[in-house]
Coordinates of C-alpha atoms and ligand atoms in Angstrom, one line a residue:
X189 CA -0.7 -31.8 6.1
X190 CA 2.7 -31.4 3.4
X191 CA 3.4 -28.8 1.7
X192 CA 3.8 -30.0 -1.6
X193 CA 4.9 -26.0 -3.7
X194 CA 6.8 -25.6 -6.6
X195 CA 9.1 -22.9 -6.7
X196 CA 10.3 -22.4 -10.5
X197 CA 8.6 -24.3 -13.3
X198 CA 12.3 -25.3 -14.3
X199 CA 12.8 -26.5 -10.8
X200 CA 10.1 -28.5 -9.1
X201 CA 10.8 -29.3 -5.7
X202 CA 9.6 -30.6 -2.3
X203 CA 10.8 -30.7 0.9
X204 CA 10.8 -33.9 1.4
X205 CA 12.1 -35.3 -2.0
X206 CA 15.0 -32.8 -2.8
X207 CA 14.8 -29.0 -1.5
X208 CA 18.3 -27.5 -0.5
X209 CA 17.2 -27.0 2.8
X210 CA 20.3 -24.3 4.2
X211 CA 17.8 -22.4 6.8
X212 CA 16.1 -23.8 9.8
X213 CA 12.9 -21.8 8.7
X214 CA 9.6 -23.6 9.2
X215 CA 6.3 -23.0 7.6
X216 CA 3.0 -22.7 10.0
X217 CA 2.9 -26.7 9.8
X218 CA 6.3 -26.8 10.9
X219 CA 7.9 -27.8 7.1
X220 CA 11.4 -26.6 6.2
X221 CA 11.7 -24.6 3.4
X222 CA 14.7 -22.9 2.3
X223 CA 14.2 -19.0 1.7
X224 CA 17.1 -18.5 -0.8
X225 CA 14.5 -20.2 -3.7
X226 CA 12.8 -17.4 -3.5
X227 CA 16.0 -14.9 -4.3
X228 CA 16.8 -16.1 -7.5
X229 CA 17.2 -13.4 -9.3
X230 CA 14.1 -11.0 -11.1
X231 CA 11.5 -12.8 -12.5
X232 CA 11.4 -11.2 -16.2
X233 CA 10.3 -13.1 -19.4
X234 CA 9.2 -16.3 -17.4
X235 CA 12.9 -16.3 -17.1
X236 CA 14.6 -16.2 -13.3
X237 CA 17.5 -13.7 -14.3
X238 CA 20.2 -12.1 -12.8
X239 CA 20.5 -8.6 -12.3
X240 CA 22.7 -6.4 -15.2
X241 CA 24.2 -4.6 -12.4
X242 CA 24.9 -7.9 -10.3
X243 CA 24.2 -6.1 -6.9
X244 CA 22.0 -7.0 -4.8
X245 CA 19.5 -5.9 -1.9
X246 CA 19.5 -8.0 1.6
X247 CA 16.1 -8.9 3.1
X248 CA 16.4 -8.0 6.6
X249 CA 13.9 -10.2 9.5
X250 CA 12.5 -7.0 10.9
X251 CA 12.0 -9.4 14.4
X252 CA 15.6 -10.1 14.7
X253 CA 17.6 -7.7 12.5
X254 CA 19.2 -10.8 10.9
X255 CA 19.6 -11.1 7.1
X256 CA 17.5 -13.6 5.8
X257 CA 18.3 -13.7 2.4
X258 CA 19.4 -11.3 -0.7
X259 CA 17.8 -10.7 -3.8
X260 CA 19.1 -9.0 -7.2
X261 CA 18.6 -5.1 -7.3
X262 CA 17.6 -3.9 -11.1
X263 CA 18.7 -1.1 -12.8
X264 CA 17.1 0.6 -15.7
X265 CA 18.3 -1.5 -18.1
X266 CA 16.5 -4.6 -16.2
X267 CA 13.4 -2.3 -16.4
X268 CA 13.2 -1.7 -19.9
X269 CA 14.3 -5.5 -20.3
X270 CA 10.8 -6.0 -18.6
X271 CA 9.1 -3.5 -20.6
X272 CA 10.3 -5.6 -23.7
X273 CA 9.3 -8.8 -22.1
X274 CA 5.5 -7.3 -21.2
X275 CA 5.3 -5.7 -24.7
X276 CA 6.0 -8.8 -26.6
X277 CA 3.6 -10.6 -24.6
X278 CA 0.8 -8.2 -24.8
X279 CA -1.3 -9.4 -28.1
X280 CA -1.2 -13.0 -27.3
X281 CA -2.8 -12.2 -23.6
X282 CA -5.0 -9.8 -24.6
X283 CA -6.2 -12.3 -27.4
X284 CA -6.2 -15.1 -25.1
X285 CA -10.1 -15.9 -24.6
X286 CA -11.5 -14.4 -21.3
X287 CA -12.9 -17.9 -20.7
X288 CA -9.3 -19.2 -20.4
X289 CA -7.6 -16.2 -18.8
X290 CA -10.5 -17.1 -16.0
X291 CA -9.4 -20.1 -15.6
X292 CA -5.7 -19.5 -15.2
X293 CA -7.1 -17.0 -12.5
X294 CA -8.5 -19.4 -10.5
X295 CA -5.9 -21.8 -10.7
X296 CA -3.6 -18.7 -9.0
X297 CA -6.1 -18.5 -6.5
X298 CA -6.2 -22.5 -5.6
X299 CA -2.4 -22.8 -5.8
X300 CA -2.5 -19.7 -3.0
X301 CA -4.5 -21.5 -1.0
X302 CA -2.9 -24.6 -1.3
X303 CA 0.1 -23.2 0.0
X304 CA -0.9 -20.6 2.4
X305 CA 1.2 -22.1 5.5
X306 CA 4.1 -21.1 3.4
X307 CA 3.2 -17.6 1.8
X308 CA 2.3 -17.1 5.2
X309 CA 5.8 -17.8 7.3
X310 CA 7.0 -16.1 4.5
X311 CA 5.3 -13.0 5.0
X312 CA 5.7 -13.2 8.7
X313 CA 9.7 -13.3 8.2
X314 CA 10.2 -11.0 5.8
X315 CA 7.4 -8.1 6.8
X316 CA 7.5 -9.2 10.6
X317 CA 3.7 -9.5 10.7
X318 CA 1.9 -12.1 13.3
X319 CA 1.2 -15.2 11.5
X320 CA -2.5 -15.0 12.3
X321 CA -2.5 -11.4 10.2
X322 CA -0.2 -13.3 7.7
X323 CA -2.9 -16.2 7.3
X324 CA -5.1 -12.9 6.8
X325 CA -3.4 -11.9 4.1
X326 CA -3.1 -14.6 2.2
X327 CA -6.9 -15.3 2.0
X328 CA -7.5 -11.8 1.0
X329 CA -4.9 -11.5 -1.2
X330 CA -5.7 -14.9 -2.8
X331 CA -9.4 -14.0 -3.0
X332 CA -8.6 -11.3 -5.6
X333 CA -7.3 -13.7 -8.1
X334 CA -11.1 -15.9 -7.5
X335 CA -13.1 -12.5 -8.0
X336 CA -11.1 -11.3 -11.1
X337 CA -11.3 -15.0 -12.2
X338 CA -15.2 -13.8 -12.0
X339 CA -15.0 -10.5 -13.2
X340 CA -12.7 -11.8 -16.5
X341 CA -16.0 -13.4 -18.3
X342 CA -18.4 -10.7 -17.3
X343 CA -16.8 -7.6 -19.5
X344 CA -19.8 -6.3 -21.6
X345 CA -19.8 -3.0 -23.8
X346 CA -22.7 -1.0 -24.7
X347 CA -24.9 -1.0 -27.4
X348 CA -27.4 1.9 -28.4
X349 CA -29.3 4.5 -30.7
X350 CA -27.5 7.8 -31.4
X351 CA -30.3 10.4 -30.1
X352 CA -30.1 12.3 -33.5
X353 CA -31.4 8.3 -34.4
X354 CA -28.5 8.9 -37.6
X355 CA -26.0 5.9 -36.2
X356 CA -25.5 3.2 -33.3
X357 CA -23.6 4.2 -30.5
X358 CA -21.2 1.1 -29.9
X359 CA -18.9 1.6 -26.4
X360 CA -15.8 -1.7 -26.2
X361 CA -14.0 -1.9 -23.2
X362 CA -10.4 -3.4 -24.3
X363 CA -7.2 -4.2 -22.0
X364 CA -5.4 -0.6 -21.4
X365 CA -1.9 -1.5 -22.3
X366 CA 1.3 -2.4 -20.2
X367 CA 1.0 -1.2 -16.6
X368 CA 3.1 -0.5 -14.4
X369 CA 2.7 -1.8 -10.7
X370 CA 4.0 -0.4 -7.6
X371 CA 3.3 -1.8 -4.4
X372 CA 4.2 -1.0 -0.7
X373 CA 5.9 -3.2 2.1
X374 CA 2.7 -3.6 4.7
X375 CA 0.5 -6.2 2.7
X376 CA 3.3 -7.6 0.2
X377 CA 0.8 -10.4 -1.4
X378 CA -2.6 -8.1 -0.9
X379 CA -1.6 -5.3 -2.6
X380 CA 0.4 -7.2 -5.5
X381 CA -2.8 -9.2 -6.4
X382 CA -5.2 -6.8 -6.1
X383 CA -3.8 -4.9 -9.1
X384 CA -2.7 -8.2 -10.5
X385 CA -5.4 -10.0 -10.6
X386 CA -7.6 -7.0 -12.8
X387 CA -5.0 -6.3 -14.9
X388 CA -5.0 -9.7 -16.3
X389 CA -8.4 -10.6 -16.0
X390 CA -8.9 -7.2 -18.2
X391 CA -6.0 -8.4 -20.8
X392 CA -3.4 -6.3 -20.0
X393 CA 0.8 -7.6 -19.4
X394 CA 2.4 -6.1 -16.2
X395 CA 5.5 -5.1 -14.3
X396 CA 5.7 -5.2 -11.0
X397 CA 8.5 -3.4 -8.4
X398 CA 7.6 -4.7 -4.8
X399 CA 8.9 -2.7 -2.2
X400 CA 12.3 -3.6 -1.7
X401 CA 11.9 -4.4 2.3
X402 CA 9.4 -7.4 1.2
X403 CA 10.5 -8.5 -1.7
X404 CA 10.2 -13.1 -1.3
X405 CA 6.3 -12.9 -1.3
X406 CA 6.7 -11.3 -4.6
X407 CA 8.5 -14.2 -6.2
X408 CA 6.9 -16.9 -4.6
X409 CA 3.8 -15.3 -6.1
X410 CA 5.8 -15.2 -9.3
X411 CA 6.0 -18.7 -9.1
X412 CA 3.2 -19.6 -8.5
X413 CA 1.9 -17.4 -11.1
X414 CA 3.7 -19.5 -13.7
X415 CA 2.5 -22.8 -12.3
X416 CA -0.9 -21.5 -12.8
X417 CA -0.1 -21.4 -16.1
X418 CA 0.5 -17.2 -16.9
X419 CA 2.6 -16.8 -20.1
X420 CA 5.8 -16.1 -20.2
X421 CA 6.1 -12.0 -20.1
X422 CA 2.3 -11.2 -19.1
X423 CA 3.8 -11.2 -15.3
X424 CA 7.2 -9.4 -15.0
X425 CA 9.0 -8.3 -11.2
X426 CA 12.2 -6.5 -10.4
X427 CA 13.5 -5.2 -7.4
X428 CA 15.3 -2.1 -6.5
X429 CA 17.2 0.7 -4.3
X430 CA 16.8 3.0 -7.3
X431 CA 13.0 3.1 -8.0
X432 CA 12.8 6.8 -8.9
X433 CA 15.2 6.2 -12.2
X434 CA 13.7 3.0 -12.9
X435 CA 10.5 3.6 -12.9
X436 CA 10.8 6.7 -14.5
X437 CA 12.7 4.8 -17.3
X438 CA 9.3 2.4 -17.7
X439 CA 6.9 5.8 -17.8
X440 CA 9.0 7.2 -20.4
X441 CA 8.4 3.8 -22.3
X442 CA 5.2 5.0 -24.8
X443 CA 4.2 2.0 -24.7
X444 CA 3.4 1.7 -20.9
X445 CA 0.1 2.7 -20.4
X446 CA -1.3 2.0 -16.7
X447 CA 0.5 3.1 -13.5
X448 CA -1.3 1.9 -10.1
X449 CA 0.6 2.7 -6.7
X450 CA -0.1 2.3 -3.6
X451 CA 2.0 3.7 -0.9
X452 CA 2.8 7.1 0.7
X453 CA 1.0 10.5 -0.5
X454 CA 4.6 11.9 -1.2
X455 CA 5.9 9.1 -3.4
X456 CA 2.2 9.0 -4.8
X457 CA 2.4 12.9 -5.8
X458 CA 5.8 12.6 -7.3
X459 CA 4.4 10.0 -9.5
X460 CA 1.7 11.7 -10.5
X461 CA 4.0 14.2 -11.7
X462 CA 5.9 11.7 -13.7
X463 CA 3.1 10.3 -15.1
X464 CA 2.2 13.4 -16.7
X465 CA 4.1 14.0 -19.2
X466 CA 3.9 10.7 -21.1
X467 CA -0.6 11.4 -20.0
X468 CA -0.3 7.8 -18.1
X469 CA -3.3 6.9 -16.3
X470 CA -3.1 6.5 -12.7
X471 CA -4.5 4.6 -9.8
X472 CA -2.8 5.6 -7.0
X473 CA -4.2 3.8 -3.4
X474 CA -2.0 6.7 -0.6
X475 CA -1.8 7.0 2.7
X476 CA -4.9 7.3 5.3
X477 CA -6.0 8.9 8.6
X478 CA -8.6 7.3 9.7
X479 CA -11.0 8.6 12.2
X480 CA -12.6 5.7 14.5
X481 CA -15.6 7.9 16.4
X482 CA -17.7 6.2 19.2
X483 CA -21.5 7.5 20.4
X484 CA -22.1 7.2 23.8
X485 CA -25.0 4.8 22.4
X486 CA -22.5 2.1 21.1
X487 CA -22.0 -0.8 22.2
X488 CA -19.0 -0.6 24.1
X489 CA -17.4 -4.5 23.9
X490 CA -18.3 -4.3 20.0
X491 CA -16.6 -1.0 19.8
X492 CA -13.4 -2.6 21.6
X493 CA -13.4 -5.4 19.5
X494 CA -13.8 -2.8 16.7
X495 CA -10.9 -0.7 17.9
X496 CA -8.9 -3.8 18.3
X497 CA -9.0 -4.6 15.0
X498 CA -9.0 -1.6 13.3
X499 CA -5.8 -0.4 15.1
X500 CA -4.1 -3.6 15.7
X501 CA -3.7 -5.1 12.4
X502 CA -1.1 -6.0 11.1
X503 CA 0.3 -3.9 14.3
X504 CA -1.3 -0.8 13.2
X505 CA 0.8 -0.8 9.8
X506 CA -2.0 -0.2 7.9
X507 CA -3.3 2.5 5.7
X508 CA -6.9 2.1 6.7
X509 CA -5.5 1.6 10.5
X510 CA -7.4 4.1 13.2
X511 CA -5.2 6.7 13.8
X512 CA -7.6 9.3 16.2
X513 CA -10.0 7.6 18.2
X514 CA -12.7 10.4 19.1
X515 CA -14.6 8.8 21.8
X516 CA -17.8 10.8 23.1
X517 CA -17.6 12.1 27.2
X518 CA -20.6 9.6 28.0
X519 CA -18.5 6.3 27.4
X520 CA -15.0 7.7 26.8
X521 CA -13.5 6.3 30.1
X522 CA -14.9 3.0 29.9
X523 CA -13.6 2.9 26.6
X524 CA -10.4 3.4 27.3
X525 CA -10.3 1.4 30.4
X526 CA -11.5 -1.8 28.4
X527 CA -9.0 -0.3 25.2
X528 CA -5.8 -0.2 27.8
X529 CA -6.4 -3.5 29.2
X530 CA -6.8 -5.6 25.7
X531 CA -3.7 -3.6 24.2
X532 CA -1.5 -4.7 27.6
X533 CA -2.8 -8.2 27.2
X534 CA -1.5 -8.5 23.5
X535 CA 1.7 -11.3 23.1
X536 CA 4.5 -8.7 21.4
X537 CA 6.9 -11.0 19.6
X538 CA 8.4 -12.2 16.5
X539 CA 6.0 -12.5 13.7
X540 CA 6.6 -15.7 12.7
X541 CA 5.9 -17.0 16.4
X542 CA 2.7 -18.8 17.0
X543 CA 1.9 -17.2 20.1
X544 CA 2.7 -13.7 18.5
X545 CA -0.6 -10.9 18.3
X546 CA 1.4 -8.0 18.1
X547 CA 4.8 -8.5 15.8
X548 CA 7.6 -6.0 15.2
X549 CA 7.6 -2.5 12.9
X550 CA 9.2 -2.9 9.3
X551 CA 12.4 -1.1 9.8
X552 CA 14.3 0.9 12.7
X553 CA 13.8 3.9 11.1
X554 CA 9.6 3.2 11.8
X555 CA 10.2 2.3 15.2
X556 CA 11.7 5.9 15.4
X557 CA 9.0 8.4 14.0
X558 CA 6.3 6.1 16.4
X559 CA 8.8 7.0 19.8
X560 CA 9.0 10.6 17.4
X561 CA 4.9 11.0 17.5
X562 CA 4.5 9.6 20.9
X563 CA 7.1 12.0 22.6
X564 CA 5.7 15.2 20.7
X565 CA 2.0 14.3 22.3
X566 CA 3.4 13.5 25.3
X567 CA 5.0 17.1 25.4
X568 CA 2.3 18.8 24.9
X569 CA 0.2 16.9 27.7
X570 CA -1.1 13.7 26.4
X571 CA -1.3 11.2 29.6
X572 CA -0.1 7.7 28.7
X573 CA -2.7 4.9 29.8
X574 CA 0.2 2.0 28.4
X575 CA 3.0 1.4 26.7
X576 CA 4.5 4.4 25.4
X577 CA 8.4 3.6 25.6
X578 CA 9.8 1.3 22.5
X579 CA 11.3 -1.8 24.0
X580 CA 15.2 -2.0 23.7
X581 CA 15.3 -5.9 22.6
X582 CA 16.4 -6.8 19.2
X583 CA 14.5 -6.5 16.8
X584 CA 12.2 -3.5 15.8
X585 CA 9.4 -3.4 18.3
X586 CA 7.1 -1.0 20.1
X587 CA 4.7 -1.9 22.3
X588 CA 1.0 -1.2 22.2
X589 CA 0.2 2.0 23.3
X590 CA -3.1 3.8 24.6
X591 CA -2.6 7.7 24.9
X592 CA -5.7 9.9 26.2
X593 CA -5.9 13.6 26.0
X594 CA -4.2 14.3 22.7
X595 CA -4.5 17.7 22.0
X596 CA -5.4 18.4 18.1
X597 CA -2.6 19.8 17.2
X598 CA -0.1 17.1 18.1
X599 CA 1.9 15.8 15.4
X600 CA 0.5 12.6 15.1
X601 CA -3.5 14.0 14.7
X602 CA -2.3 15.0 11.2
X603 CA 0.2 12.3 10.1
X604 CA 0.1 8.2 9.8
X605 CA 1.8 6.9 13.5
X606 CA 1.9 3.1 11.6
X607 CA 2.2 1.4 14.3
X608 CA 0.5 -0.1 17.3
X609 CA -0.8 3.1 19.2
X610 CA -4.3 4.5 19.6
X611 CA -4.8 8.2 20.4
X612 CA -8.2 8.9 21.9
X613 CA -9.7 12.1 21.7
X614 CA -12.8 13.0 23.8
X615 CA -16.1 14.7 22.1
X616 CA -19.1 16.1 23.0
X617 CA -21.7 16.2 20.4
X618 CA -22.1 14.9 16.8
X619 CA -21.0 17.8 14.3
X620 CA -17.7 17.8 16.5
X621 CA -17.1 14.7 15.8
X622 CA -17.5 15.3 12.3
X623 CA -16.1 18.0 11.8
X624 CA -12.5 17.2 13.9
X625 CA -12.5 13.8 11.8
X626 CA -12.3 15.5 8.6
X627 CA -9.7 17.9 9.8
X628 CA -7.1 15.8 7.9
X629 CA -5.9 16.3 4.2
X630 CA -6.4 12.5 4.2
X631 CA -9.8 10.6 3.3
X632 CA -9.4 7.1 3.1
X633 CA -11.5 5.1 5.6
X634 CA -13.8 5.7 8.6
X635 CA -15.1 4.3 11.3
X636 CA -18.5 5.0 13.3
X637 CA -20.1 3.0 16.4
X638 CA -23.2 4.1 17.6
X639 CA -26.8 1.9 18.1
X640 CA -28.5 4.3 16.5
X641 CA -28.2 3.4 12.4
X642 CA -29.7 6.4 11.3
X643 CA -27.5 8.4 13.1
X644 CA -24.5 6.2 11.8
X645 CA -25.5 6.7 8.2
X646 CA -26.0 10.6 8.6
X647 CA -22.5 10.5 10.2
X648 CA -21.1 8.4 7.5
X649 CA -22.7 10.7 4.7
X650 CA -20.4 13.9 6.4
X651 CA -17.0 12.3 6.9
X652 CA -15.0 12.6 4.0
X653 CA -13.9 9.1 3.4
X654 CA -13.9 6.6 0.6
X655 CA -15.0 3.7 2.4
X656 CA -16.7 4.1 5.8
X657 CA -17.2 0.4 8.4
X658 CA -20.7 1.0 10.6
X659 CA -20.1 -0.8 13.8
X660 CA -17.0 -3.0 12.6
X661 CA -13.4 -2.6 12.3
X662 CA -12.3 -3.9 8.8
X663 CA -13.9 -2.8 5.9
X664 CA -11.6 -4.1 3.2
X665 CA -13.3 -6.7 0.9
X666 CA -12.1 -8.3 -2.7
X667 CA -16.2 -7.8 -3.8
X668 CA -16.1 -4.0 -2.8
X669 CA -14.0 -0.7 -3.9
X670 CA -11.1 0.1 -2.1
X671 CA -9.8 3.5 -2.7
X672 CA -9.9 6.8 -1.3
X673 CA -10.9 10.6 -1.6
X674 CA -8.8 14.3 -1.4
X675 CA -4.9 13.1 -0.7
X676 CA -5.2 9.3 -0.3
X677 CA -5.9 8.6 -3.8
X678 CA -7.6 8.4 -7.1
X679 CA -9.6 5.1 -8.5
X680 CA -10.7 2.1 -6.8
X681 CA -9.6 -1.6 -6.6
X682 CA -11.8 -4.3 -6.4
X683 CA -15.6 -4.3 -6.4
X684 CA -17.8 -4.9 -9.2
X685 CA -16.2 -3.6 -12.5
X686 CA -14.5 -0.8 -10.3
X687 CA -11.1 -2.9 -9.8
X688 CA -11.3 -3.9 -13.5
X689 CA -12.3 -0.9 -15.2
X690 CA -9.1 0.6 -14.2
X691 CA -7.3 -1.2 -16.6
X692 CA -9.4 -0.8 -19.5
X693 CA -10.6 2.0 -21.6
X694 CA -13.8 2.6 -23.4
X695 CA -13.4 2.5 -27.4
X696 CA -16.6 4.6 -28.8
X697 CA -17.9 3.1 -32.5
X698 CA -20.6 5.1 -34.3
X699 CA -21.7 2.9 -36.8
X700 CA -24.3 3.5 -39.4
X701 CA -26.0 0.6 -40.8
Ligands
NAD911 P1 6.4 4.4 0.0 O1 5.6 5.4 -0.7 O2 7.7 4.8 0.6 O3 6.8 3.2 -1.0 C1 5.8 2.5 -1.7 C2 6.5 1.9 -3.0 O4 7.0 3.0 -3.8 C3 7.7 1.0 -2.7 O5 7.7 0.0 -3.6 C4 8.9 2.0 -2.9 O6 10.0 1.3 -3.3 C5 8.3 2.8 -4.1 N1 9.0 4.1 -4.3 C6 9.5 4.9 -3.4 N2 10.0 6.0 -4.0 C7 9.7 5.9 -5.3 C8 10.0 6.7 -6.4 N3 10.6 7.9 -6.4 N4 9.5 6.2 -7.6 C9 8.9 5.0 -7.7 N5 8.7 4.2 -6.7 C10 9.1 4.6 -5.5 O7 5.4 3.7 1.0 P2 5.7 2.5 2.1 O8 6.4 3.1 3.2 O9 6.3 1.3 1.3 O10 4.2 2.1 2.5 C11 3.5 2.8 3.5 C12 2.6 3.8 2.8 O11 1.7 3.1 1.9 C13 1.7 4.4 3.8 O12 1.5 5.8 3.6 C14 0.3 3.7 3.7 O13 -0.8 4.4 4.1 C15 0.3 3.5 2.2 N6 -0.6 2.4 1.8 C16 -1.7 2.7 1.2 C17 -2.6 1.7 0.9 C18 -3.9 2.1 0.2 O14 -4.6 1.1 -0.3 N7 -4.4 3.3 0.1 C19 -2.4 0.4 1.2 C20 -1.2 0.1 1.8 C21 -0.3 1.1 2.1

């Protein structure tokens, strides 16, 4: 297979015909490709520019500590540059028939496919993710652009008699204005195009700031983007160090209309805050702690494989990621026997590494409130089954860790660990099961194993949750609504009109006639 991508629409290039190839960086089909085309500078205005500032921000391989690459930093001035850019784009998109906006949605999605091997190395570098969650990624993140390329031709108002019977109640869903997008470093393609993808699909022009740890897989997407055939100024991204004054400078902007966030409950709150006094609508996807509970009716190697998956992807850095494992007395210690043995097996490595199941953290600074969470449950009497001690090698890893005997009130009950370590918790009947999993001010997603589906259901009704998996361990899907309850967010992406409706607003006509 070749990888045949185009970087820049100014700048078509191959590897074989004519890429500057300066790094010995392979994609998964061993193809060179040089990571400096994706730093050239912030993609505003279908323009590649430089920053005003001219700093920059390195890009650091989380499984080596090298630097791979720099890209410009932005100040506010780049921001409201971008705001311009969106602004002036705005009525042509929004005008541009839903028929055609589909199409240039699936072309994004085809062109993401097409060149998946790359997006996915370059994930794998820059976020330090295995390449088999990577390859995950890309599909799901891909599939966002086919479903809104769906969704884009299936908008329909409402139509209906006024029950006074004086006038026609007429309700038009139009494109909500310039949004603002803010997106976190764990699924840097996911999370871009699932508010991406909507937004256009629903008319709207959009900004988007990628976290500044992951910040290539937002311009390759940019690129391809263009390719696809997305005007000039209905896509904008910047990078920063300073988002608090930039984006603040873009939700002063009265014409910005949308914010959607997803990231931490702090940064999310702050926001909300901001977003306030301009009355900005907000989506904001924040943080989770997820409750995985296991009946001693499940089935205990679909419950592992659960587990496995739940907790281990993308190496537990992951919002809907298990984070207390309440296992009933009747199959607790088997459960943790066959848990221990498939965490020990896993390959810990660098991401981009075939072989590689479990990759590094994102930053140092992760690896340390893991070893933090780990050595405050360990105080107060948690017995580690494996792992527990964060390997000294270079780059930022900790190894996969099964702890049993967690007390409740240890730290790491009540916060995110992010990272590759599963807490179990013994229980004895259901309503302590459901009650300790909703002891959290988080409710974003759930898990439940147990044979017994009416039980599983009833469970599912009492956890506080936005989105609860039955007897699986992923429940994210392009055709169903992500999003959370109490502090893990407000509104939904994807789904049937869910994602969409986000970015648009209902405009009432009473009409007599
Ligand atoms: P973070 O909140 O630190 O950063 C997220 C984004 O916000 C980044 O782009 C960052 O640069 C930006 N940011 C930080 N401070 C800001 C400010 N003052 N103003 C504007 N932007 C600011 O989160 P993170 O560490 O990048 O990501 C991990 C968090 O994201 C976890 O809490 C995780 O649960 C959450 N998350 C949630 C979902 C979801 O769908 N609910 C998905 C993925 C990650």
């Amino acid at each position: 297979m070749t990888a045949t991508w185009r970087l820049r629409p100014s700048n078509f290039q191959h590897e074989k015909t004519g890429m500057n190839i300066t790094s010995s960086i392979t994609d998964g089909n061993q193809n060179p490709f040089d990571l400096d085309a994706f730093s050239q500078g912030l993609y505003i205005d279908g323009q590649w520019r430089a920053s005003t500032s001219g700093n920059s921000i390195s890009v650091v391989d989380p499984s080596t500590e090298t630097t791979l690459t720099s890209v410009a930093d932005a100040t506010v001035e780049d921001a409201l540059l971008s705001v311009e850019a969106a602004a002036r784009a705005a009525p042509s998109w929004r005008d541009t028939a839903p028929r055609k906006r589909s199409e240039i949605l699936r072309r994004c999605f085809e062109l993401m496919i097409e060149r998946s091997d790359m997006l996915a190395t370059l994930i794998s570098k820059e976020n330090g993710k295995a390449l088999r969650d990577a390859r995950g990624e890309v599909a799901y993140a891909a599939e966002f652009f086919r479903w809104n390329a769906e969704e884009a031709v299936r908008i329909s108002g409402e139509f209906g008699m006024a029950p006074a019977g004086t006038n026609r109640i007429i309700v038009d869903y139009q494109p909500i204005g310039i949004c603002v997008l803010i997106t976190p470093w764990n699924f840097p393609a996911a999370m871009a195009t699932r508010k991406i993808a909507p937004a256009l699909a629903a008319g709207c022009t959009v900004i988007l700031k990628p976290a500044s740890e992951t910040p290539l897989t937002a311009y390759a997407l940019a690129a391809i983007y263009a390719e696809a055939g997305v005007p000039a100024g209905v896509v904008n991204v910047l990078t920063t160090t300073n988002p608090g004054p930039v984006t603040a400078a873009m939700l002063a902007d009265p014409r910005v209309r949308k914010l959607s966030f997803t990231g931490s409950t702090g940064v999310g709150r702050t926001l909300l805050a901001e977003a306030a006094q301009n009355v900005i609508s907000c989506s904001m996807e924040l943080g989770g702690n997820a409750p995985f509970v296991v009946f001693d009716d499940a089935d205990l190697e679909n419950a592992l494989d659960g587990a496995m998956v739940a907790k281990m992807r993308n190496a537990g850095e992951a919002c809907t990621a298990a984070n207390r494992l309440y296992v009933q007395s009747g199959i607790h210690d088997a459960f943790v026997e066959g848990l221990a043995k498939r965490m020990s097996a896993l390959v810990v490595g660098p991401g981009a590494d075939h072989a590689t199941e479990c990759g590094p953290m994102i930053t140092r600074k992760a690896v340390e409130k893991i070893d933090r969470l780990v050595t405050d449950a360990k105080d107060r009497g948690a017995a580690v089954i494996c792992g527990g001690v964060a390997l000294q090698e270079k780059g930022f890893f900790y190894p996969p860790t099964v702890l049993t005997g967690v007390p409740p009130d240890a730290k790491m009950a009540h916060e995110e660990i992010f990272g590759p370590v599963a807490p179990i918790y013994r229980f004895h009947t259901e309503e302590e099961a459901i009650s300790r999993a909703n002891e959290t001010e988080y409710g974003l997603a759930a898990y439940v194993f147990s044979r017994d589906l009416s039980r599983a259901m009833r469970v599912a009704g009492k956890i506080e949750a936005g989105m609860i998996a039955i007897n699986r361990g992923l429940v994210s899907d392009p055709a169903a609504p992500f999003g959370g309850v109490k502090q893990s967010g407000l509104g939904r992406e994807g789904g049937q009109h869910h994602g969409i409706s986000e970015f648009m607003e209902a405009k009432y006509i009473a009409a007599s006639f």
